[in-house]
XYZ file of C-alpha atoms in Angstrom:
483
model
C 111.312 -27.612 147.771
C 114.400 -25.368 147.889
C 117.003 -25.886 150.128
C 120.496 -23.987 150.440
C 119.401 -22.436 147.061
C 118.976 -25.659 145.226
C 116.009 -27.789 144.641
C 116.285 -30.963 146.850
C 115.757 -34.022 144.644
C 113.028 -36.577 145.597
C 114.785 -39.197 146.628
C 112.481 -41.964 147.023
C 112.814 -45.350 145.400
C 110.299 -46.300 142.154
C 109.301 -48.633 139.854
C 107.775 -48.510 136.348
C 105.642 -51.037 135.124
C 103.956 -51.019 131.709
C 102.032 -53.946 130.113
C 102.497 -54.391 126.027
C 99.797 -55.560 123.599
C 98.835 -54.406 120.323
C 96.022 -52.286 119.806
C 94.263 -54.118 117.065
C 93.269 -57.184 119.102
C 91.026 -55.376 120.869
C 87.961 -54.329 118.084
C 88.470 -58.166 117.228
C 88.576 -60.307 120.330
C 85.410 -59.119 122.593
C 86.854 -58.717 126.410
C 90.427 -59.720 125.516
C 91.866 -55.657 126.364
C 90.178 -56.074 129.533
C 91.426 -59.328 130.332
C 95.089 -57.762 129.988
C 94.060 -55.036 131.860
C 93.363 -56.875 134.802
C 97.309 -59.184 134.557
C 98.521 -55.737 134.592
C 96.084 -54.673 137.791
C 96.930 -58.015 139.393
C 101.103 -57.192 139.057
C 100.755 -53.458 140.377
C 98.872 -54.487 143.340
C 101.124 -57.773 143.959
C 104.579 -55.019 143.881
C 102.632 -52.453 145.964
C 102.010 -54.920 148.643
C 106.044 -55.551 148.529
C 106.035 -51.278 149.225
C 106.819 -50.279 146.178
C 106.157 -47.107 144.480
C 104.586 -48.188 141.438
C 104.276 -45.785 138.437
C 102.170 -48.043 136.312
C 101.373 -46.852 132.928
C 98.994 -49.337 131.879
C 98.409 -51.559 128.979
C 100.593 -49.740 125.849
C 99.200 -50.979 122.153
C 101.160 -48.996 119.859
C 104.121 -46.903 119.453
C 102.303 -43.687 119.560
C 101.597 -44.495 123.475
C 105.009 -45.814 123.726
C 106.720 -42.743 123.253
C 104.695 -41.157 125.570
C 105.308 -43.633 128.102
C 108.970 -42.845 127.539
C 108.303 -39.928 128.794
C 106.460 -40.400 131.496
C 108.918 -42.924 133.074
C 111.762 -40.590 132.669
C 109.739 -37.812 134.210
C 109.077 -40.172 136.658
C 112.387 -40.843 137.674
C 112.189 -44.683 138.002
C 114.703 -46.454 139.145
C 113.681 -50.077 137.397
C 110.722 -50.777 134.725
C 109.141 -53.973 134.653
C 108.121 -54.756 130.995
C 104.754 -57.201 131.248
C 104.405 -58.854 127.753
C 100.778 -59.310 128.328
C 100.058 -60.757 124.930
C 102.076 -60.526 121.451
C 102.938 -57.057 120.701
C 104.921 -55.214 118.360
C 108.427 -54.601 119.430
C 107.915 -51.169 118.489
C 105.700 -50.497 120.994
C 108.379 -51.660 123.519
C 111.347 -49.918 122.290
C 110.674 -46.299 122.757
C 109.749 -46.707 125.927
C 112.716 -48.641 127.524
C 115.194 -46.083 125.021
C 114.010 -42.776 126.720
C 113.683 -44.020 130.332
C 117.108 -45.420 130.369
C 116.798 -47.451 133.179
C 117.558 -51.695 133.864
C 114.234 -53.739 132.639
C 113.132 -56.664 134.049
C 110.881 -58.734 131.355
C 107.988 -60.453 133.214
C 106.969 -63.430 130.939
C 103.895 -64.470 132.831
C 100.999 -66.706 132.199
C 98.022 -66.466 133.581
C 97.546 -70.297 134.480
C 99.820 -73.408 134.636
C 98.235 -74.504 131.537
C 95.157 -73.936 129.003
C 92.123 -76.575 130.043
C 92.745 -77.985 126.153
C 89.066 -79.599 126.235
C 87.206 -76.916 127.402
C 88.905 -74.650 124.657
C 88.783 -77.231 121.639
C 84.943 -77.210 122.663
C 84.541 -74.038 121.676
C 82.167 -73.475 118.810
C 83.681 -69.905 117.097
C 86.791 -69.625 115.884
C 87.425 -66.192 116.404
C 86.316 -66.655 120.498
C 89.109 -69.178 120.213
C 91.964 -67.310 119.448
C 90.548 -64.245 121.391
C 91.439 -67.147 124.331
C 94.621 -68.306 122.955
C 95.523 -64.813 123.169
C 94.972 -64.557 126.489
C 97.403 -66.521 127.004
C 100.319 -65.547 124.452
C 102.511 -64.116 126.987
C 105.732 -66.141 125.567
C 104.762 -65.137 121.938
C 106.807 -61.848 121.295
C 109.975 -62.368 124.119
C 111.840 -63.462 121.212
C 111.545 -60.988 118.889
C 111.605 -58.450 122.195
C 114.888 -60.358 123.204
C 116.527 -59.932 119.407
C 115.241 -56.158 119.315
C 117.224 -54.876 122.912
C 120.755 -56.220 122.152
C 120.962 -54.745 118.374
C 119.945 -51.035 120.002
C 122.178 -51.604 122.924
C 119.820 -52.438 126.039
C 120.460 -54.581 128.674
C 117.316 -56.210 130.152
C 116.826 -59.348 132.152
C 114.214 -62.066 132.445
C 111.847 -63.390 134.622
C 109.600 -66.338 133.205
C 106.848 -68.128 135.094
C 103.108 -67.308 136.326
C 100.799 -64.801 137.894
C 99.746 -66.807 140.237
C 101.664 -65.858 143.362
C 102.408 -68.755 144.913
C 104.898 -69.064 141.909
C 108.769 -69.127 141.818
C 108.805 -66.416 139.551
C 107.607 -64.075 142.773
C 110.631 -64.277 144.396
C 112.775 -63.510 141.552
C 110.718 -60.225 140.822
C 111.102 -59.652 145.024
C 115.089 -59.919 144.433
C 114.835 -57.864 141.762
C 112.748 -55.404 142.919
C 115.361 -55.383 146.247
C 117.942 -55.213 144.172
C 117.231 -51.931 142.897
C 116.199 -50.369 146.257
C 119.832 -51.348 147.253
C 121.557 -49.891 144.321
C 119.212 -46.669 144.988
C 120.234 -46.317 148.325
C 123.718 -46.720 147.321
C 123.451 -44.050 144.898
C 122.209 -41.566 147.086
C 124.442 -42.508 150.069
C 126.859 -40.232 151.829
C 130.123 -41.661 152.056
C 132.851 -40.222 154.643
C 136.246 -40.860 154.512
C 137.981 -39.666 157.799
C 142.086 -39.638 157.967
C 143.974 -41.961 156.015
C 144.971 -45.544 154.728
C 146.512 -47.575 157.224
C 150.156 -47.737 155.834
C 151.226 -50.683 154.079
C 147.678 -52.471 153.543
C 148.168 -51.914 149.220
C 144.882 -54.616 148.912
C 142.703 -51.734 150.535
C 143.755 -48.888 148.611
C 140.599 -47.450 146.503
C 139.844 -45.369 143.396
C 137.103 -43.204 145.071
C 136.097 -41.754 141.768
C 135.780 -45.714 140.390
C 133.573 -46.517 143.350
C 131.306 -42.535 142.639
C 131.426 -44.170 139.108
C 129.698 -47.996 139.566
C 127.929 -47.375 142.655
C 126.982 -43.293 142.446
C 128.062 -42.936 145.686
C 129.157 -39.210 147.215
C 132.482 -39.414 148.726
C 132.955 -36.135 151.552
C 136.435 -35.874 153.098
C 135.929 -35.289 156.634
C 139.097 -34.386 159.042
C 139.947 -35.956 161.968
C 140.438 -32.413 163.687
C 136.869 -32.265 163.378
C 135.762 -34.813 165.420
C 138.173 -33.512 167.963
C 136.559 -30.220 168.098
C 133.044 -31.367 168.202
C 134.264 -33.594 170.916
C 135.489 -30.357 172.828
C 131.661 -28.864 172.763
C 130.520 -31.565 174.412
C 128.770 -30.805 177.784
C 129.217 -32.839 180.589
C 125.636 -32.851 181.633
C 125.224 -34.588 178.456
C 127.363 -37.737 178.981
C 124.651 -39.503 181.575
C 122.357 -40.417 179.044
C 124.822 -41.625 176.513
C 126.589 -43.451 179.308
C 123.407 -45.176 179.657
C 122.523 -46.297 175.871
C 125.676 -47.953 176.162
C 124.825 -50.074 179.138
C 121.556 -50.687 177.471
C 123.554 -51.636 174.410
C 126.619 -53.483 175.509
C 127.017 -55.993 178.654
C 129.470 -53.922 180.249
C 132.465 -55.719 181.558
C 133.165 -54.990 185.564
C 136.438 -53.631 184.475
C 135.704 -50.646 182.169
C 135.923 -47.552 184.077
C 133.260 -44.731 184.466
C 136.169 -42.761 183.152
C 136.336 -44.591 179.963
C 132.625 -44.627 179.182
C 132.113 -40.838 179.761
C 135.438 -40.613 177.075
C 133.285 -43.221 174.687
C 130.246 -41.446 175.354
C 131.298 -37.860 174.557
C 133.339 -39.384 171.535
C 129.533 -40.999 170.206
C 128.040 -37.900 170.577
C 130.619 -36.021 168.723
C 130.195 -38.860 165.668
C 126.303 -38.412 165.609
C 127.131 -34.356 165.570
C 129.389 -35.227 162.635
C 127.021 -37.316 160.461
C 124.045 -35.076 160.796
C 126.417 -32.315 159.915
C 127.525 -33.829 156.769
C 124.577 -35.998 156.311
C 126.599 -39.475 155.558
C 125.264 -42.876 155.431
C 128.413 -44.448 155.561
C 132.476 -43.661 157.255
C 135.524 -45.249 156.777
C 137.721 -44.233 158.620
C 142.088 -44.553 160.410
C 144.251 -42.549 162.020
C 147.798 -43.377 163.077
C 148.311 -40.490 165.791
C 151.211 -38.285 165.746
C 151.247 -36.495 168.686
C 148.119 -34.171 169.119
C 146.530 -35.466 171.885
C 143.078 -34.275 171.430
C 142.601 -36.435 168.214
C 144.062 -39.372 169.780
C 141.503 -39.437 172.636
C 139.173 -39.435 169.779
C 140.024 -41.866 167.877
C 141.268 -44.623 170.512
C 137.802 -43.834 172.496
C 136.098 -43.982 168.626
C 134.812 -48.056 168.682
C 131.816 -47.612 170.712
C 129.949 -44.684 169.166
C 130.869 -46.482 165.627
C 129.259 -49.386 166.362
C 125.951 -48.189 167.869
C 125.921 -46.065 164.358
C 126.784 -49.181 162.393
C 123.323 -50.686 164.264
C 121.244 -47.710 162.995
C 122.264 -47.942 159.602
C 125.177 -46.168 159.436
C 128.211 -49.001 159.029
C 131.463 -47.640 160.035
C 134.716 -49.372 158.673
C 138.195 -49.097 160.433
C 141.628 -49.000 158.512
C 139.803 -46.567 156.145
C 138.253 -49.277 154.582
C 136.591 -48.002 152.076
C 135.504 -50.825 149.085
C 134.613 -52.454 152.604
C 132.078 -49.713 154.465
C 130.205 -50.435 150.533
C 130.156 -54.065 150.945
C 128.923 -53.052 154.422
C 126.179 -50.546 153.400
C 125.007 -53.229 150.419
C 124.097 -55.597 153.049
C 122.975 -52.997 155.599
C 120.177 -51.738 153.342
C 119.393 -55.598 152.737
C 118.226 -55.544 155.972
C 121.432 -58.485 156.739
C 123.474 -56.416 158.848
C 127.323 -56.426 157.431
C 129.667 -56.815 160.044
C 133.764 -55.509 159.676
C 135.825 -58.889 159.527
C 138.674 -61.173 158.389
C 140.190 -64.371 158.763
C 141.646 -65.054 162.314
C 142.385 -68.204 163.087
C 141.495 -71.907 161.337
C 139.874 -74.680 162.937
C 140.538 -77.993 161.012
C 139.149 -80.313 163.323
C 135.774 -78.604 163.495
C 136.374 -77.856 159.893
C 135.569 -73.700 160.670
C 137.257 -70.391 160.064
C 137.234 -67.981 163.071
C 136.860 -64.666 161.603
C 136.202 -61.438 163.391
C 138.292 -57.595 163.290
C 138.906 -55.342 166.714
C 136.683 -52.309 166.534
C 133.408 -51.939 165.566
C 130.638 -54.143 165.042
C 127.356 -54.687 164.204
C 125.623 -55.073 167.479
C 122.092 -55.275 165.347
C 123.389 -59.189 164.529
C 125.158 -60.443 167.538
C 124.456 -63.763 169.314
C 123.298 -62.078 172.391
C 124.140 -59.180 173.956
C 127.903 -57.860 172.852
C 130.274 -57.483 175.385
C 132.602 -54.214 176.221
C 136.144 -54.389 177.073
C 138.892 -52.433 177.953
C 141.943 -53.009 175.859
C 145.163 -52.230 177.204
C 146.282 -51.785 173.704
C 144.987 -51.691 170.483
C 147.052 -54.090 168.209
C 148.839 -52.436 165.583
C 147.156 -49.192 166.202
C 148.059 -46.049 168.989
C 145.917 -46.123 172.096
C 144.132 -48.434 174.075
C 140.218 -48.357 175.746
C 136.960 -49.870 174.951
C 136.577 -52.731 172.120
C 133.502 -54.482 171.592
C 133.661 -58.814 171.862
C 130.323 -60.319 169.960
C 129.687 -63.335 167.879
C 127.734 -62.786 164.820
C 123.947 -64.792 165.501
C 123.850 -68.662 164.603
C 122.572 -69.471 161.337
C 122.860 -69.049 157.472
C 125.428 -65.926 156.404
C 126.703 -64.348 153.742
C 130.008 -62.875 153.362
C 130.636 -60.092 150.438
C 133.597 -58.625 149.363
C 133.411 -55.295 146.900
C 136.750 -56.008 144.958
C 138.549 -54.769 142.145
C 138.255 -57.148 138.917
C 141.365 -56.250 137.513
C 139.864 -54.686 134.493
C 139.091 -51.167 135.438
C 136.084 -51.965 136.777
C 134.657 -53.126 140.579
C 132.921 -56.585 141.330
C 130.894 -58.484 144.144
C 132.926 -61.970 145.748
C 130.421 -63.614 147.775
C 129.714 -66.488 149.947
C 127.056 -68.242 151.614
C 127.538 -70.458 155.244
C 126.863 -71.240 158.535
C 127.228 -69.291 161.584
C 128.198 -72.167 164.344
C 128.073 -72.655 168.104
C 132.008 -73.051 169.771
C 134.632 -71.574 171.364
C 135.894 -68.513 170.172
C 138.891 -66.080 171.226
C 137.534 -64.180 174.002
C 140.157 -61.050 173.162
C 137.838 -58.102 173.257
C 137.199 -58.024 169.107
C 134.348 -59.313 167.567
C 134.644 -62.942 165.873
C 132.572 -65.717 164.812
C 132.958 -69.846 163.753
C 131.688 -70.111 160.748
C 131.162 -73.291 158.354
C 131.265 -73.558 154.490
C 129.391 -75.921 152.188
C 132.876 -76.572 150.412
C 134.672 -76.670 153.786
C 137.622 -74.365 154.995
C 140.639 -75.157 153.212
C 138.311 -74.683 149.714
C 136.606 -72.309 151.031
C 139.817 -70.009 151.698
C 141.505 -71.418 148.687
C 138.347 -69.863 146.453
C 138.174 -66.422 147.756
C 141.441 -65.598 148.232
C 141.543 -66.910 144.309
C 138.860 -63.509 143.236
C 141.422 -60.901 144.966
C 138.925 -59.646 147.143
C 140.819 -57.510 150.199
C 141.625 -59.078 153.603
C 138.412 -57.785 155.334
C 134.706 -58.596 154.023
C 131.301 -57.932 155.685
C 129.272 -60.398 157.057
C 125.450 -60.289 156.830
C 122.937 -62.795 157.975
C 120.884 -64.848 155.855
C 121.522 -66.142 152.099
C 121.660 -63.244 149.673
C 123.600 -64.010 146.786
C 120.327 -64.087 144.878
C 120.436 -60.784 145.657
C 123.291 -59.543 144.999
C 123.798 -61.359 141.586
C 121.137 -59.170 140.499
C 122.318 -56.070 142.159
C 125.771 -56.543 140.351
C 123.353 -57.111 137.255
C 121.673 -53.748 137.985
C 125.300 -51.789 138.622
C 126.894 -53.372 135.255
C 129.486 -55.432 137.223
C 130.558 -59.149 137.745
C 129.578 -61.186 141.131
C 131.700 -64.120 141.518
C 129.829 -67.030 144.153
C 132.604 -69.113 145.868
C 130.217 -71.174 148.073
């Protein structure tokens, strides 16, 4: 398809998946190529049902097929091959493959059973049917001499070891895995936005945007605050109603916010969603100190609404132009965990708990009930007052992440896994949470703040640092686990 003279790229995510034998088994061992055949049916099917795209290319047996299956992957456009060693092969039937597609490989060492029923295979009375069934059953075999063969020509591959059967650990490793890379395609083909400027003085969240184009393939488009101002200005009035009303249908509106101030949020939103279609961005991070024009600063202080109920479709939106931050966000957006904007606020040591939260947006998708919306009569350390959303982040397992420079020219993952918990919190009109650490607070804040991650994270439900250990994997990058 062409579009604006170029040919727009098909974007969607895929998997390769080859099995590897060798080709003279097969006039030797009666039924033993289709046996393989059907491990390698069995894996396609199990990886479709997780909605994959599967390219499968079959059972390769020799490096003639292999360097056609090179190809084919590469043509293909995978994003992640799984390598089945379905029986010993030759590990040059594996390497031209995994050379010309260029892509992460995951090696499935699976077996077919727990175990081989010994007795009813000693009882066998022909030799050759015997090893035609030991065969079967050779998966381990070659991984050594596959594992020796990727380091020497410079390819990074991973393991997973375990069974077919799918009731198996191994399943949920290939699942991770297999999210993993969905994640890092997303993030490759995301949008980024970057609207205004740092907010002056914060050095920790200064960013190399070409560093985070580089380890995450991101596109960065500069967007100007005078932009949103003037989409704000087209704006009818007859179209304010029905925004007006998402937001009561969103929010638990607060007796005190004024119809006055939700038409200004409302024709603010609509103005954002004008500006993302426009530029097509998954992701904005986004500050702006005012100086004077009055027009942007009714669009910026009136800004925290419409960011949030993007941040809820997918679209995380990070104040302070936060910008290693709105990635962390995105990661755990397309994770299907949320990622909320927050830092530290206060410490609880009786209740052993950190209260962390940021003013702003947040992401409504994961709040403990229905968030409520406040007018502020200022915004702390910013120009302007109005709306600010005030939600807890659900009860339950969470995991914060922090994208963070490593101090070696490169980017890495800090991440933590805890509790979201039940108490008081400070009922200030910004979003914040209690939350509880396996190591407890003081450790807790002594560890993280020890990996030089920046003062704000994102918070995402659930426990995903299997996840994101093999996401970092996938990008070529560290991920340090504090808790």
């Amino acid at each position: 398809m062409i579009e604006n003279g170029l040919t727009r790229v098909n974007q969607r995510h895929s998997v390769g998946l080859f099995s590897v034998g060798l080709d003279t088994y097969w006039g030797q061992f009666k039924g033993l190529k289709e046996r393989l055949d059907g491990y390698n049916r069995a894996i396609a099917a199990k990886l479709e049902a997780s909605g994959a795209n599967v390219v499968n290319l079959g059972l390769i047996d020799c490096p003639e097929k292999a360097i056609a299956a090179g190809h084919a992957f590469r043509q293909a456009d995978v994003d992640l091959i799984f390598l089945h060693v379905a029986t010993y092969a030759l590990s040059s039937t594996v390497l031209p493959v995994v050379r010309r597609a260029k892509v992460p490989v995951i090696l499935l060492n699976l077996s077919p059973v727990a175990a081989i029923d010994y007795e009813t295979f000693n009882q066998m009375k022909d030799r050759t049917t015997m090893t035609g069934e030991w065969l079967a059953h050779c998966q381990a075999c070659s991984v050594p001499e596959i594992s020796n063969v990727f380091p020497r020509c410079g390819i990074e591959f991973h393991q997973v070891t375990g069974m077919l059967d799918d009731k198996d650990v191994a399943w949920a490793e290939i699942e991770e895995w297999f999210s993993a890379s969905q994640v890092a395609h997303s993030m490759e083909h995301n949008r980024m936005g970057v609207m205004g400027h740092y907010y002056s003085g914060m050095l920790d969240i200064y960013s190399d945007l070409t560093l985070e184009s580089k380890v995450f393939g991101t596109h960065v488009e500069i967007v100007e605050v005078d932009e949103l101002s003037a989409l704000r200005s087209e704006i009818a009035d007859g179209q304010l109603a029905e925004r007006v009303e998402l937001i009561r249908q969103s929010f638990d509106v607060q007796p005190d916010c004024s119809q006055v101030e939700l038409e200004c949020a409302a024709r603010t939103s609509l103005a954002l969603d004008l500006l993302v279609e426009k530029y097509r961005l998954g992701s904005l991070a986004y500050y702006y100190k005012g100086s004077g024009i009055a027009e942007n600063e009714d669009a910026l202080s009136s800004i925290i609404v419409g960011n949030s109920l993007l941040t809820a479709r997918g679209i995380p939106v990070a104040g302070e132009l936060e910008i290693k931050n709105v990635q962390a966000m995105k990661i755990m957006d397309c994770m299907g965990a949320g990622g909320s904007f927050t830092e530290y606020y206060a410490n609880d040591y009786v209740d052993d708990v950190i209260l962390m939260g940021h003013d702003g947006p947040g992401h409504i998708a994961i709040a403990d009930g229905k968030p409520k919306l406040r007018p502020l009569g200022v915004y702390h350390g910013k120009v302007g007052s109005g709306l600010s959303i005030e939600m807890s982040v659900k009860h339950g397992p969470v995991t914060l992440l922090s994208v963070a420079e490593d101090g070696k020219g490169s980017l890495k993952l800090v991440v933590a896994e805890g509790e979201s918990v039940a108490g008081p919190i400070l009922e200030i009109g910004n979003t914040n949470s209690r939350y509880r650490f396996p190591i407890g607070a003081r450790a807790f804040m002594q560890d993280w703040n020890r990996e030089g991650a920046a003062h704000h994270c994102a918070i995402g439900l659930g426990r995903r640092h299997g996840q994101l250990a093999r996401l970092a994997a996938l990008l070529g990058i560290e991920c340090v686990r504090v808790c």
